[in-house]
XYZ file of C-alpha atoms in Angstrom:
430
model
C 2.227 26.192 13.206
C 5.136 27.007 10.781
C 7.416 24.394 11.013
C 11.339 23.986 9.605
C 13.597 20.534 9.294
C 16.637 21.170 8.504
C 20.564 19.686 8.737
C 19.330 16.621 6.827
C 19.638 15.095 4.033
C 16.852 15.463 1.519
C 15.536 12.661 -0.809
C 12.736 14.566 -2.923
C 12.139 11.541 -4.981
C 10.507 13.888 -7.691
C 11.129 12.914 -11.520
C 14.412 13.968 -11.874
C 15.194 11.318 -8.006
C 17.077 15.224 -6.921
C 19.214 14.266 -3.639
C 19.195 17.664 -1.054
C 22.926 17.365 0.995
C 22.530 19.752 4.506
C 19.092 20.740 2.857
C 16.413 22.912 4.867
C 12.274 22.415 4.309
C 9.700 24.589 5.506
C 6.283 23.245 6.105
C 3.032 24.990 7.041
C 0.601 22.940 8.845
C -0.251 20.616 6.359
C 1.932 21.912 3.098
C 5.439 21.559 2.274
C 6.305 25.688 1.224
C 9.640 25.144 0.920
C 12.775 23.160 0.163
C 16.015 24.379 -0.335
C 19.212 26.092 2.223
C 18.792 26.027 5.298
C 17.413 30.319 6.416
C 19.686 32.447 8.635
C 16.281 33.203 11.552
C 15.287 30.472 12.416
C 13.829 32.307 15.425
C 9.799 32.831 13.701
C 9.198 28.903 13.175
C 6.957 26.988 16.066
C 8.801 24.736 15.532
C 12.652 23.590 15.162
C 13.299 19.686 13.850
C 17.416 18.892 13.171
C 17.827 16.669 11.288
C 21.654 16.695 11.652
C 23.696 13.208 9.944
C 20.193 12.280 9.117
C 18.009 11.080 5.821
C 14.386 13.334 5.408
C 12.179 11.683 2.406
C 8.565 10.735 1.554
C 6.503 8.413 4.036
C 6.368 5.582 2.423
C 2.775 3.937 -0.149
C 1.373 0.767 -0.306
C -0.994 0.036 -2.321
C -2.184 -3.382 -1.596
C -2.875 -4.903 1.969
C -5.165 -6.162 4.084
C -4.722 -5.099 7.432
C -7.080 -6.839 9.658
C -4.817 -9.894 8.485
C -1.602 -9.654 10.640
C -4.575 -11.608 13.076
C -2.992 -14.788 11.170
C 0.317 -14.044 10.396
C 1.913 -17.055 10.822
C -1.057 -18.717 10.202
C -1.363 -21.717 7.140
C 2.073 -20.344 5.545
C 3.725 -22.331 3.023
C 0.299 -23.539 1.072
C 0.434 -22.204 -2.376
C -2.841 -19.798 -2.671
C -5.721 -21.748 -3.390
C -5.248 -24.219 -0.920
C -3.893 -21.563 1.680
C -6.915 -19.661 0.978
C -9.990 -21.960 1.320
C -8.833 -23.753 3.711
C -7.104 -21.510 6.052
C -7.908 -18.028 5.572
C -11.503 -18.098 4.557
C -12.482 -20.245 7.400
C -11.425 -18.840 10.326
C -11.713 -15.072 8.583
C -15.801 -16.206 8.227
C -15.186 -16.500 12.676
C -14.082 -12.322 12.736
C -16.079 -10.057 15.021
C -15.521 -6.411 15.112
C -13.212 -6.706 17.758
C -10.067 -8.978 15.400
C -11.314 -6.374 12.794
C -10.227 -3.893 14.786
C -6.985 -5.500 16.536
C -5.346 -6.706 13.379
C -5.839 -2.939 12.327
C -4.147 -1.357 14.378
C -1.709 -3.781 14.877
C -0.799 -3.450 10.935
C -0.894 -0.036 11.469
C 1.411 0.306 14.097
C 3.680 -1.399 12.498
C 3.352 0.333 9.276
C 4.327 3.586 10.679
C 6.691 2.806 12.900
C 8.435 0.900 9.346
C 7.504 4.208 7.155
C 4.689 3.684 5.497
C 2.695 6.461 5.788
C -0.172 5.738 3.665
C -1.467 2.576 2.560
C -4.189 0.973 0.386
C -6.168 -1.482 2.325
C -9.587 -3.873 1.388
C -11.448 -5.613 3.718
C -14.683 -5.858 5.462
C -15.879 -4.207 8.112
C -13.578 -1.126 7.012
C -15.886 1.827 8.741
C -13.809 0.071 11.626
C -10.710 0.606 9.687
C -11.043 4.013 8.618
C -12.018 5.187 12.493
C -8.419 4.193 12.806
C -7.018 5.419 9.975
C -8.314 8.204 11.652
C -7.209 7.743 14.884
C -3.706 7.034 14.259
C -3.175 9.944 12.358
C -2.205 7.441 8.457
C -3.239 8.109 4.813
C -5.246 5.495 3.608
C -7.129 4.535 0.972
C -9.721 1.853 1.758
C -12.052 -0.459 -0.442
C -14.454 -2.797 1.268
C -14.315 -5.682 -0.211
C -16.374 -7.269 -1.468
C -16.319 -11.258 -2.485
C -18.916 -12.731 -5.084
C -19.800 -15.485 -2.604
C -23.848 -15.714 -1.587
C -27.607 -15.266 -2.491
C -28.737 -12.224 -4.723
C -29.369 -10.419 -1.327
C -25.925 -10.779 0.196
C -24.571 -9.094 -3.576
C -27.356 -6.262 -3.148
C -27.085 -5.747 0.180
C -22.508 -5.244 0.020
C -22.997 -3.420 -3.028
C -24.727 -1.075 -0.570
C -22.799 -0.980 2.282
C -19.755 -0.126 -0.369
C -21.534 2.678 -1.633
C -22.834 4.324 2.337
C -19.051 3.408 3.659
C -17.923 5.687 0.707
C -20.411 8.326 1.119
C -19.512 8.407 4.689
C -16.062 8.422 4.978
C -14.555 9.868 1.912
C -12.552 12.818 1.790
C -13.577 12.028 6.062
C -10.315 12.176 8.640
C -8.072 15.743 8.087
C -9.151 14.271 4.145
C -6.504 11.804 4.593
C -8.932 8.683 3.929
C -10.344 8.032 0.120
C -12.071 5.418 -0.827
C -12.429 3.018 -3.498
C -14.061 0.231 -5.192
C -13.826 -3.113 -5.291
C -15.031 -6.395 -6.405
C -12.711 -9.251 -4.544
C -11.587 -10.931 -8.212
C -12.249 -12.074 -11.676
C -12.908 -15.639 -10.850
C -14.332 -14.572 -7.339
C -17.569 -12.080 -9.338
C -19.367 -12.363 -12.194
C -19.050 -10.478 -14.386
C -22.936 -8.852 -13.421
C -21.641 -8.324 -10.384
C -18.413 -6.713 -11.450
C -20.515 -3.980 -14.404
C -22.653 -3.324 -10.485
C -19.566 -2.331 -8.711
C -18.453 -0.414 -12.005
C -21.596 1.766 -12.058
C -21.443 2.387 -8.422
C -17.589 2.901 -9.343
C -18.676 5.948 -12.133
C -21.195 7.239 -10.065
C -19.018 8.187 -7.047
C -16.328 9.237 -9.487
C -14.073 6.614 -7.099
C -11.530 4.051 -8.755
C -11.468 0.665 -8.587
C -9.042 -1.198 -7.173
C -9.157 -5.164 -7.789
C -7.261 -8.653 -8.061
C -6.131 -9.228 -11.010
C -3.992 -13.014 -12.815
C -2.656 -13.470 -8.867
C -2.296 -17.208 -10.807
C -1.926 -19.219 -13.414
C -5.382 -21.229 -12.268
C -7.219 -17.505 -12.066
C -6.265 -17.730 -15.586
C -6.838 -20.814 -16.756
C -9.961 -20.375 -14.274
C -10.977 -17.529 -16.022
C -10.691 -18.575 -20.005
C -11.917 -21.899 -19.135
C -14.999 -19.977 -17.656
C -15.419 -16.552 -19.776
C -12.866 -17.736 -22.511
C -11.298 -14.521 -22.017
C -8.169 -14.056 -19.571
C -8.290 -12.190 -17.182
C -7.254 -8.870 -18.149
C -9.028 -9.124 -21.728
C -11.959 -9.793 -19.227
C -12.107 -6.993 -17.310
C -11.582 -4.749 -20.448
C -14.572 -6.322 -22.462
C -16.491 -6.110 -18.772
C -15.269 -1.797 -19.569
C -13.885 -1.871 -16.092
C -10.549 0.289 -17.716
C -12.819 2.675 -19.347
C -12.135 3.409 -15.514
C -9.612 4.563 -13.461
C -8.484 0.999 -12.175
C -5.535 0.074 -9.762
C -5.174 -3.512 -10.632
C -3.037 -6.003 -7.558
C -0.875 -8.632 -8.339
C -1.000 -9.341 -12.041
C 2.151 -12.158 -11.722
C 1.273 -13.550 -15.406
C 0.276 -11.270 -17.979
C 1.361 -11.702 -21.369
C 2.612 -8.776 -23.559
C -0.383 -8.309 -25.839
C -2.121 -7.487 -22.160
C 0.512 -5.666 -21.183
C -0.137 -3.375 -23.691
C -3.304 -3.414 -23.242
C -3.100 -2.453 -19.587
C -0.349 0.435 -20.932
C -3.330 1.485 -23.067
C -6.411 1.945 -20.694
C -3.702 4.027 -17.632
C -4.206 0.697 -15.367
C -2.094 0.545 -12.584
C -0.556 -2.576 -11.092
C 0.415 -2.903 -7.620
C 3.643 -5.696 -7.419
C 3.530 -7.298 -4.115
C 6.114 -9.166 -4.350
C 7.411 -10.821 -0.878
C 4.085 -12.060 -1.250
C 3.912 -13.646 -4.698
C 6.884 -15.446 -3.997
C 5.944 -16.863 -0.673
C 2.953 -17.918 -2.086
C 4.845 -19.073 -5.822
C 3.156 -17.443 -7.732
C 5.361 -16.168 -9.553
C 7.303 -13.617 -10.727
C 5.105 -10.582 -12.248
C 6.423 -9.428 -15.807
C 7.426 -6.225 -14.032
C 10.489 -5.135 -15.916
C 8.356 -5.256 -19.740
C 5.259 -3.155 -17.567
C 8.024 -0.204 -16.920
C 9.669 -0.371 -20.073
C 5.719 0.174 -21.715
C 5.461 3.026 -19.379
C 2.485 1.252 -16.876
C 2.870 2.483 -13.577
C 3.610 -0.176 -11.137
C 3.968 0.239 -7.792
C 4.239 -1.661 -4.577
C 2.794 -3.588 -1.887
C 2.746 -6.105 1.034
C -0.553 -7.378 0.664
C -1.139 -8.967 3.946
C 1.281 -10.178 7.273
C -0.647 -13.140 6.871
C 0.791 -13.743 2.978
C 4.254 -12.493 3.469
C 5.064 -12.499 6.059
C 5.678 -8.379 7.570
C 4.346 -5.435 6.556
C 8.456 -3.706 5.481
C 7.464 -1.479 2.837
C 11.749 -1.265 2.338
C 12.312 -5.186 2.098
C 9.444 -5.120 -1.249
C 11.901 -2.325 -2.282
C 14.969 -4.393 -1.930
C 12.674 -7.750 -3.479
C 11.151 -5.607 -5.775
C 14.714 -4.984 -7.651
C 17.059 -7.818 -6.556
C 14.128 -10.318 -7.937
C 14.271 -9.421 -11.622
C 18.553 -8.619 -11.856
C 18.117 -11.844 -11.115
C 15.710 -13.508 -12.778
C 16.740 -11.474 -16.233
C 20.126 -12.014 -15.342
C 20.166 -7.984 -15.504
C 22.142 -5.397 -12.953
C 19.846 -2.783 -14.923
C 16.269 -4.916 -14.990
C 15.103 -3.194 -11.663
C 17.706 -0.225 -10.355
C 17.926 1.314 -7.275
C 15.581 5.028 -8.857
C 13.640 3.500 -9.710
C 12.754 1.360 -6.730
C 11.968 4.170 -4.460
C 10.078 5.648 -7.374
C 7.797 2.626 -6.857
C 7.463 3.096 -3.425
C 6.684 6.902 -3.330
C 6.137 8.071 -5.857
C 4.263 5.198 -8.178
C 2.466 4.078 -5.101
C 0.565 7.951 -5.415
C -0.321 8.195 -8.598
C -1.680 3.672 -8.356
C -3.525 5.533 -5.929
C -4.722 8.795 -7.444
C -2.812 11.733 -5.351
C -0.066 11.842 -7.118
C -0.690 15.998 -6.656
C -0.372 15.507 -2.341
C 1.748 13.073 -1.205
C 4.819 10.603 -2.911
C 7.091 12.469 -2.973
C 8.784 16.077 -0.588
C 7.522 19.277 -3.506
C 6.511 22.635 -2.543
C 2.673 22.459 -2.630
C 2.643 18.842 -1.495
C 1.172 16.978 1.646
C 4.231 17.530 4.478
C 3.993 13.567 4.671
C 7.533 12.120 5.490
C 9.794 10.481 7.375
C 13.677 10.086 8.925
C 15.451 7.669 9.011
C 18.965 7.267 11.138
C 21.802 6.535 9.517
C 23.852 6.480 12.708
C 24.726 3.339 12.105
C 27.027 1.135 10.564
C 24.993 -0.017 7.576
C 24.221 2.959 6.595
C 28.492 3.764 5.867
C 29.883 5.103 4.344
C 27.509 6.974 1.675
C 28.182 7.159 -1.297
C 24.353 7.066 -3.003
C 21.500 7.549 0.100
C 19.070 5.748 -2.934
C 20.660 3.188 -3.561
C 21.513 2.847 0.336
C 17.868 3.355 1.531
C 16.783 0.291 -1.449
C 19.625 -2.697 -0.998
C 21.153 -1.430 2.852
C 17.863 -0.139 4.388
C 15.026 -1.432 6.635
C 12.196 0.135 8.098
C 13.770 -0.983 11.715
C 15.947 2.690 10.643
C 13.068 4.498 10.923
C 13.093 7.285 13.376
C 10.231 10.009 12.910
C 7.180 9.816 11.343
C 5.015 13.011 9.937
C 1.998 12.512 7.836
C 0.081 15.908 7.402
C 2.354 17.461 8.715
C 1.561 16.168 12.135
C 4.113 14.176 13.620
C 3.103 10.043 14.647
C 5.944 8.737 15.695
C 9.119 9.956 17.649
C 11.941 7.690 18.166
C 10.583 4.893 16.437
C 7.598 5.035 19.341
C 4.186 5.780 17.861
C 2.139 7.743 19.789
C -1.368 8.007 18.445
C -1.791 4.587 20.025
C -0.955 2.430 22.500
C 1.542 -0.040 21.544
C 1.843 -2.224 24.795
C -1.978 -2.601 24.869
C -2.794 -3.054 21.762
C -0.330 -6.063 21.760
C -1.234 -7.669 25.017
C -5.172 -7.683 23.381
C -4.066 -9.829 20.551
C -2.370 -11.906 22.463
C -5.689 -12.578 24.625
C -7.467 -12.907 21.507
C -5.622 -15.668 19.396
C -5.193 -17.806 21.910
C -8.080 -19.638 20.664
C -5.747 -20.079 17.502
C -3.197 -21.581 18.848
């Protein structure tokens, strides 16, 4: 299958943030083979996609979420994190059956695909269900069996065994679209010994670590009380950062910790919408970027956000720090779009395959409908993508060279059936 996109404004998000006006992109099967001017002869192509007047850009990468929790969107809002978790989320999640995981994940995948997210990192349990939905939907994902360090020794051992089984069964499956990471939940929910056991597995299977760190001041205080160390230093001394690691949040980190994270090459998933809504605080992102840390973006779950629109996260990431630092240059649009794409690929250790539109990378791209008032006049397409666009502007989505959204409709999952079943199953909680 040899395909070409023609007449497009191609926002490559390569290292130079190059924009090609009235350009073309050729992809063969799942790989981009050419970007540049339109060839004169189109007869040799199996598929010609005319993107006249539209923006073509890399698919967005959501580096931290809990997809099944979309069933709890709006359930327990306006509470601080610990109360929200302990009194609302964890009790009801303890009642989740396979059907809840399936429907919540399907709902999230539809929302992400329709809003231009082509790759997501998910941390939850019963991950075989999630992996199978990724396979069916055509999505790309980095999946983790999230492991809370609670329960008996036998329960903890079983969690570790389940993680190993899942990783061996699913890593690089579904045409290579499924990757696996190892995820002890956090330093405050997992003992040092449990984190070390998870690290051994990660090293044996050669898979990265994905862990929550310093989301709230309370977590930092707990860590100091228990271990006499702040969370970043604590994980460093456990040897976690000797291994490829992605940490979610990093809201409450000081300059010493920032320097340590940079030294160890740790990646950050910044979740501005969730951090704001839970009142967790504002991460020192400009300081992280300044020392060279790769800060990517994530939504966290739809229960704490309450949507999975990565365009919104881009805009928030930029505007929050402009206002907070009283500096309009704190995070520019050019950096924000990198955080949602290129830096996201680096955070998931997939930068050789996705994150930008370049020859040799996977054909993961989205097409935005710019024939709308809020896109005009267009002086700078990157500025419009970050400050004007939303997920509702996504018209078409391609992953691995296959179209999964066409004119705003998901082709691989039955949206109306899923919404109907979701409404039936959550009636018990109203």
